[in-house]
């Protein structure tokens, strides 16, 4: 999907200097780190440890060049709007205070600003974007058209993203962990049942199918069904694999040979590996 410029860029909100006061843009102040709480509308769920380490090293060397964006919550507490990676790195760097631009914004504006910042940085995976759009629909009653205007894209792009949230959790996880592209997801959405969607997603990942390959598979399946023929076989996940997957919370493949076989347990991040090891050694 072509990436478009976002209409409400944070560059228009954030000054380049370290401290300033501007009645229209808000005040930049040095805030104690413990006075800043996370943004409950933060759309980004995953932060790279490598990127955090690099930013922490940069902060120690150069200081923070761009303030975080916050809003007042009362009693000396501020809620983060944008800049969670900078806030985390500042804590790792041992900073006591952090420059912050203070804005008076609503819950809805806070969520939009956080989303726009992440979209501008291309930091979100498709599922994080889709869930952020879903929250805008559910919690703020925005229409797809209104969301499209706020993030400067067309309504059909918002609609396509929202459809991702209807996929089974297993397929969403594959998209989130970059095993499946949004192109693959679009093909999978064309299947009628969750079971068929999960099976096709697993086959795409296992056989490293391209979007075109997946489209051909679905079209062949539909043509065979229409002609009254048995559709091409799509391997079904075994009951044992389903039980292991449910128990471990990740994809598990049981590969059987004539006399022996192996069990393959997948993980998609160092954190997920740590959690799996803990569960297996309990």
GROMACS .gro file of C-alpha atoms in nm:
model
  282
    1UNK     CA    1   0.000   0.000   0.000
    2UNK     CA    2   0.140   0.336  -0.097
    3UNK     CA    3   0.229   0.543   0.205
    4UNK     CA    4   0.079   0.889   0.198
    5UNK     CA    5   0.179   1.203   0.380
    6UNK     CA    6  -0.016   1.249   0.698
    7UNK     CA    7  -0.222   1.565   0.726
    8UNK     CA    8  -0.173   1.625   1.099
    9UNK     CA    9   0.198   1.576   1.136
   10UNK     CA   10   0.359   1.608   1.477
   11UNK     CA   11   0.628   1.826   1.325
   12UNK     CA   12   0.366   2.098   1.325
   13UNK     CA   13   0.326   2.051   1.698
   14UNK     CA   14   0.676   1.986   1.821
   15UNK     CA   15   0.937   2.262   1.838
   16UNK     CA   16   1.297   2.178   1.750
   17UNK     CA   17   1.451   2.354   2.050
   18UNK     CA   18   1.487   2.198   2.392
   19UNK     CA   19   1.274   2.436   2.592
   20UNK     CA   20   1.032   2.707   2.494
   21UNK     CA   21   0.691   2.844   2.573
   22UNK     CA   22   0.425   2.897   2.311
   23UNK     CA   23   0.066   2.961   2.418
   24UNK     CA   24  -0.073   2.804   2.102
   25UNK     CA   25   0.153   2.499   2.087
   26UNK     CA   26   0.189   2.446   2.460
   27UNK     CA   27   0.476   2.470   2.706
   28UNK     CA   28   0.791   2.264   2.707
   29UNK     CA   29   0.896   2.182   3.061
   30UNK     CA   30   1.142   1.952   3.229
   31UNK     CA   31   0.930   1.683   3.400
   32UNK     CA   32   1.037   1.421   3.648
   33UNK     CA   33   1.025   1.080   3.481
   34UNK     CA   34   0.811   0.932   3.758
   35UNK     CA   35   0.549   1.204   3.695
   36UNK     CA   36   0.482   1.074   3.342
   37UNK     CA   37   0.247   0.775   3.303
   38UNK     CA   38   0.210   0.567   2.983
   39UNK     CA   39  -0.048   0.649   2.718
   40UNK     CA   40  -0.343   0.415   2.762
   41UNK     CA   41  -0.425   0.471   2.394
   42UNK     CA   42  -0.076   0.378   2.272
   43UNK     CA   43  -0.132   0.177   1.952
   44UNK     CA   44   0.221   0.034   1.946
   45UNK     CA   45   0.253  -0.288   2.146
   46UNK     CA   46   0.603  -0.403   2.054
   47UNK     CA   47   0.928  -0.215   2.110
   48UNK     CA   48   1.255  -0.345   1.971
   49UNK     CA   49   1.514  -0.402   2.244
   50UNK     CA   50   1.791  -0.329   1.994
   51UNK     CA   51   1.638   0.004   1.893
   52UNK     CA   52   1.583   0.095   2.259
   53UNK     CA   53   1.945   0.016   2.337
   54UNK     CA   54   2.061   0.231   2.046
   55UNK     CA   55   1.842   0.521   2.153
   56UNK     CA   56   1.959   0.486   2.513
   57UNK     CA   57   2.321   0.510   2.397
   58UNK     CA   58   2.235   0.815   2.187
   59UNK     CA   59   2.064   0.986   2.482
   60UNK     CA   60   2.370   0.930   2.699
   61UNK     CA   61   2.589   1.079   2.428
   62UNK     CA   62   2.375   1.363   2.295
   63UNK     CA   63   2.079   1.412   2.527
   64UNK     CA   64   1.718   1.418   2.411
   65UNK     CA   65   1.678   1.647   2.109
   66UNK     CA   66   1.300   1.621   2.071
   67UNK     CA   67   1.064   1.653   2.369
   68UNK     CA   68   0.795   1.398   2.440
   69UNK     CA   69   0.430   1.505   2.416
   70UNK     CA   70   0.213   1.486   2.730
   71UNK     CA   71  -0.112   1.615   2.879
   72UNK     CA   72  -0.193   1.707   3.236
   73UNK     CA   73  -0.384   1.454   3.450
   74UNK     CA   74  -0.385   1.648   3.780
   75UNK     CA   75  -0.191   1.613   4.106
   76UNK     CA   76   0.136   1.672   3.924
   77UNK     CA   77   0.087   1.370   3.697
   78UNK     CA   78   0.114   1.383   3.318
   79UNK     CA   79  -0.005   1.122   3.067
   80UNK     CA   80   0.216   1.050   2.771
   81UNK     CA   81   0.065   1.124   2.431
   82UNK     CA   82   0.362   1.051   2.204
   83UNK     CA   83   0.723   0.951   2.266
   84UNK     CA   84   0.704   0.625   2.463
   85UNK     CA   85   1.028   0.497   2.308
   86UNK     CA   86   1.206   0.818   2.414
   87UNK     CA   87   1.056   0.791   2.764
   88UNK     CA   88   1.168   0.428   2.804
   89UNK     CA   89   1.517   0.508   2.675
   90UNK     CA   90   1.543   0.804   2.914
   91UNK     CA   91   1.471   0.569   3.205
   92UNK     CA   92   1.731   0.321   3.081
   93UNK     CA   93   1.980   0.608   3.044
   94UNK     CA   94   1.928   0.701   3.409
   95UNK     CA   95   1.784   1.045   3.336
   96UNK     CA   96   1.589   1.206   3.621
   97UNK     CA   97   1.394   1.455   3.407
   98UNK     CA   98   1.277   1.471   3.049
   99UNK     CA   99   1.174   1.768   2.830
  100UNK     CA  100   0.804   1.748   2.753
  101UNK     CA  101   0.565   1.951   2.543
  102UNK     CA  102   0.241   1.988   2.738
  103UNK     CA  103  -0.083   1.998   2.544
  104UNK     CA  104  -0.444   2.012   2.660
  105UNK     CA  105  -0.614   1.750   2.446
  106UNK     CA  106  -0.910   1.511   2.476
  107UNK     CA  107  -0.887   1.130   2.490
  108UNK     CA  108  -0.974   1.115   2.121
  109UNK     CA  109  -0.710   1.370   2.024
  110UNK     CA  110  -0.454   1.188   2.239
  111UNK     CA  111  -0.518   0.863   2.057
  112UNK     CA  112  -0.507   1.027   1.714
  113UNK     CA  113  -0.179   1.205   1.792
  114UNK     CA  114  -0.022   0.882   1.917
  115UNK     CA  115  -0.139   0.699   1.607
  116UNK     CA  116  -0.018   0.971   1.369
  117UNK     CA  117   0.325   0.979   1.531
  118UNK     CA  118   0.367   0.603   1.490
  119UNK     CA  119   0.236   0.606   1.134
  120UNK     CA  120   0.477   0.885   1.042
  121UNK     CA  121   0.765   0.681   1.179
  122UNK     CA  122   0.632   0.366   1.009
  123UNK     CA  123   0.660   0.198   1.350
  124UNK     CA  124   0.331   0.008   1.358
  125UNK     CA  125   0.268  -0.337   1.218
  126UNK     CA  126  -0.063  -0.379   1.028
  127UNK     CA  127  -0.242  -0.536   1.326
  128UNK     CA  128  -0.148  -0.249   1.557
  129UNK     CA  129  -0.284  -0.002   1.303
  130UNK     CA  130  -0.602  -0.207   1.255
  131UNK     CA  131  -0.665  -0.229   1.631
  132UNK     CA  132  -0.608   0.144   1.672
  133UNK     CA  133  -0.870   0.211   1.404
  134UNK     CA  134  -1.104  -0.034   1.577
  135UNK     CA  135  -1.067   0.153   1.907
  136UNK     CA  136  -1.148   0.479   1.732
  137UNK     CA  137  -1.467   0.321   1.603
  138UNK     CA  138  -1.570   0.156   1.928
  139UNK     CA  139  -1.455   0.404   2.193
  140UNK     CA  140  -1.503   0.736   2.015
  141UNK     CA  141  -1.779   0.654   1.769
  142UNK     CA  142  -1.579   0.775   1.470
  143UNK     CA  143  -1.683   0.667   1.122
  144UNK     CA  144  -1.438   0.514   0.877
  145UNK     CA  145  -1.452   0.841   0.681
  146UNK     CA  146  -1.367   1.044   0.992
  147UNK     CA  147  -1.072   0.817   1.074
  148UNK     CA  148  -0.947   0.847   0.717
  149UNK     CA  149  -0.954   1.226   0.741
  150UNK     CA  150  -0.765   1.226   1.072
  151UNK     CA  151  -0.483   1.002   0.949
  152UNK     CA  152  -0.486   1.141   0.594
  153UNK     CA  153  -0.564   0.830   0.394
  154UNK     CA  154  -0.863   0.713   0.191
  155UNK     CA  155  -1.164   0.545   0.349
  156UNK     CA  156  -1.110   0.217   0.165
  157UNK     CA  157  -0.763   0.184   0.325
  158UNK     CA  158  -0.921   0.222   0.669
  159UNK     CA  159  -1.191  -0.032   0.579
  160UNK     CA  160  -0.932  -0.283   0.457
  161UNK     CA  161  -0.727  -0.242   0.774
  162UNK     CA  162  -1.034  -0.291   0.992
  163UNK     CA  163  -1.111  -0.622   0.818
  164UNK     CA  164  -0.788  -0.762   0.961
  165UNK     CA  165  -0.945  -0.756   1.307
  166UNK     CA  166  -1.205  -1.010   1.190
  167UNK     CA  167  -0.939  -1.276   1.120
  168UNK     CA  168  -0.879  -1.559   1.370
  169UNK     CA  169  -0.627  -1.482   1.643
  170UNK     CA  170  -0.376  -1.729   1.497
  171UNK     CA  171  -0.376  -1.548   1.164
  172UNK     CA  172  -0.355  -1.206   1.331
  173UNK     CA  173  -0.047  -1.330   1.516
  174UNK     CA  174   0.117  -1.434   1.188
  175UNK     CA  175   0.054  -1.085   1.046
  176UNK     CA  176   0.180  -0.921   1.363
  177UNK     CA  177   0.502  -1.121   1.352
  178UNK     CA  178   0.558  -1.044   0.983
  179UNK     CA  179   0.504  -1.400   0.866
  180UNK     CA  180   0.214  -1.285   0.651
  181UNK     CA  181   0.182  -0.960   0.453
  182UNK     CA  182  -0.134  -0.754   0.422
  183UNK     CA  183  -0.153  -0.888   0.066
  184UNK     CA  184  -0.169  -1.243   0.201
  185UNK     CA  185  -0.427  -1.131   0.457
  186UNK     CA  186  -0.649  -0.991   0.182
  187UNK     CA  187  -0.648  -1.331   0.010
  188UNK     CA  188  -0.719  -1.513   0.335
  189UNK     CA  189  -1.013  -1.282   0.407
  190UNK     CA  190  -1.176  -1.418   0.093
  191UNK     CA  191  -1.229  -1.755   0.261
  192UNK     CA  192  -1.560  -1.815   0.434
  193UNK     CA  193  -1.467  -1.992   0.757
  194UNK     CA  194  -1.207  -1.935   1.031
  195UNK     CA  195  -1.084  -2.294   0.992
  196UNK     CA  196  -1.019  -2.243   0.621
  197UNK     CA  197  -0.847  -1.911   0.692
  198UNK     CA  198  -0.617  -2.069   0.953
  199UNK     CA  199  -0.532  -2.360   0.725
  200UNK     CA  200  -0.446  -2.135   0.431
  201UNK     CA  201  -0.240  -1.903   0.652
  202UNK     CA  202  -0.042  -2.199   0.786
  203UNK     CA  203   0.013  -2.331   0.436
  204UNK     CA  204   0.136  -1.990   0.315
  205UNK     CA  205   0.386  -1.972   0.599
  206UNK     CA  206   0.499  -2.335   0.576
  207UNK     CA  207   0.547  -2.329   0.200
  208UNK     CA  208   0.657  -1.964   0.179
  209UNK     CA  209   0.386  -1.892  -0.078
  210UNK     CA  210   0.370  -1.556  -0.255
  211UNK     CA  211   0.046  -1.356  -0.268
  212UNK     CA  212   0.000  -1.470  -0.627
  213UNK     CA  213   0.048  -1.836  -0.523
  214UNK     CA  214  -0.211  -1.794  -0.248
  215UNK     CA  215  -0.457  -1.633  -0.487
  216UNK     CA  216  -0.411  -1.924  -0.729
  217UNK     CA  217  -0.473  -2.173  -0.452
  218UNK     CA  218  -0.797  -2.003  -0.345
  219UNK     CA  219  -0.917  -1.965  -0.704
  220UNK     CA  220  -0.843  -2.330  -0.776
  221UNK     CA  221  -1.030  -2.431  -0.464
  222UNK     CA  222  -1.334  -2.221  -0.564
  223UNK     CA  223  -1.332  -2.351  -0.922
  224UNK     CA  224  -1.316  -2.712  -0.808
  225UNK     CA  225  -1.600  -2.659  -0.564
  226UNK     CA  226  -1.813  -2.495  -0.833
  227UNK     CA  227  -1.747  -2.786  -1.071
  228UNK     CA  228  -1.844  -3.035  -0.806
  229UNK     CA  229  -1.492  -3.173  -0.784
  230UNK     CA  230  -1.293  -3.240  -0.472
  231UNK     CA  231  -1.095  -2.923  -0.400
  232UNK     CA  232  -0.716  -2.934  -0.376
  233UNK     CA  233  -0.612  -3.080  -0.045
  234UNK     CA  234  -0.517  -2.826   0.216
  235UNK     CA  235  -0.346  -2.995   0.507
  236UNK     CA  236  -0.548  -2.977   0.825
  237UNK     CA  237  -0.380  -2.918   1.156
  238UNK     CA  238  -0.399  -3.223   1.374
  239UNK     CA  239  -0.577  -3.237   1.705
  240UNK     CA  240  -0.241  -3.287   1.877
  241UNK     CA  241  -0.102  -2.972   1.714
  242UNK     CA  242  -0.410  -2.776   1.818
  243UNK     CA  243  -0.378  -2.896   2.179
  244UNK     CA  244  -0.008  -2.818   2.197
  245UNK     CA  245  -0.065  -2.478   2.038
  246UNK     CA  246  -0.337  -2.399   2.290
  247UNK     CA  247  -0.118  -2.513   2.580
  248UNK     CA  248   0.197  -2.325   2.474
  249UNK     CA  249   0.032  -2.023   2.313
  250UNK     CA  250   0.232  -2.046   1.991
  251UNK     CA  251   0.240  -2.239   1.666
  252UNK     CA  252   0.343  -2.603   1.699
  253UNK     CA  253   0.404  -2.848   1.412
  254UNK     CA  254   0.412  -3.225   1.459
  255UNK     CA  255   0.612  -3.380   1.177
  256UNK     CA  256   0.560  -3.755   1.163
  257UNK     CA  257   0.781  -4.006   0.986
  258UNK     CA  258   0.725  -4.380   0.945
  259UNK     CA  259   0.876  -4.465   1.283
  260UNK     CA  260   0.970  -4.134   1.439
  261UNK     CA  261   0.919  -3.763   1.396
  262UNK     CA  262   0.973  -3.432   1.559
  263UNK     CA  263   0.780  -3.151   1.724
  264UNK     CA  264   0.863  -2.798   1.608
  265UNK     CA  265   0.772  -2.514   1.844
  266UNK     CA  266   0.778  -2.171   1.684
  267UNK     CA  267   0.862  -1.843   1.858
  268UNK     CA  268   0.864  -1.495   1.708
  269UNK     CA  269   1.054  -1.277   1.953
  270UNK     CA  270   1.316  -1.317   2.228
  271UNK     CA  271   1.044  -1.240   2.486
  272UNK     CA  272   0.823  -1.514   2.347
  273UNK     CA  273   1.115  -1.759   2.362
  274UNK     CA  274   1.175  -1.675   2.729
  275UNK     CA  275   0.806  -1.732   2.808
  276UNK     CA  276   0.806  -2.066   2.624
  277UNK     CA  277   1.116  -2.187   2.807
  278UNK     CA  278   0.959  -2.097   3.141
  279UNK     CA  279   0.639  -2.287   3.058
  280UNK     CA  280   0.831  -2.592   2.934
  281UNK     CA  281   1.053  -2.606   3.242
  282UNK     CA  282   0.773  -2.556   3.494
   0.00000   0.00000   0.00000
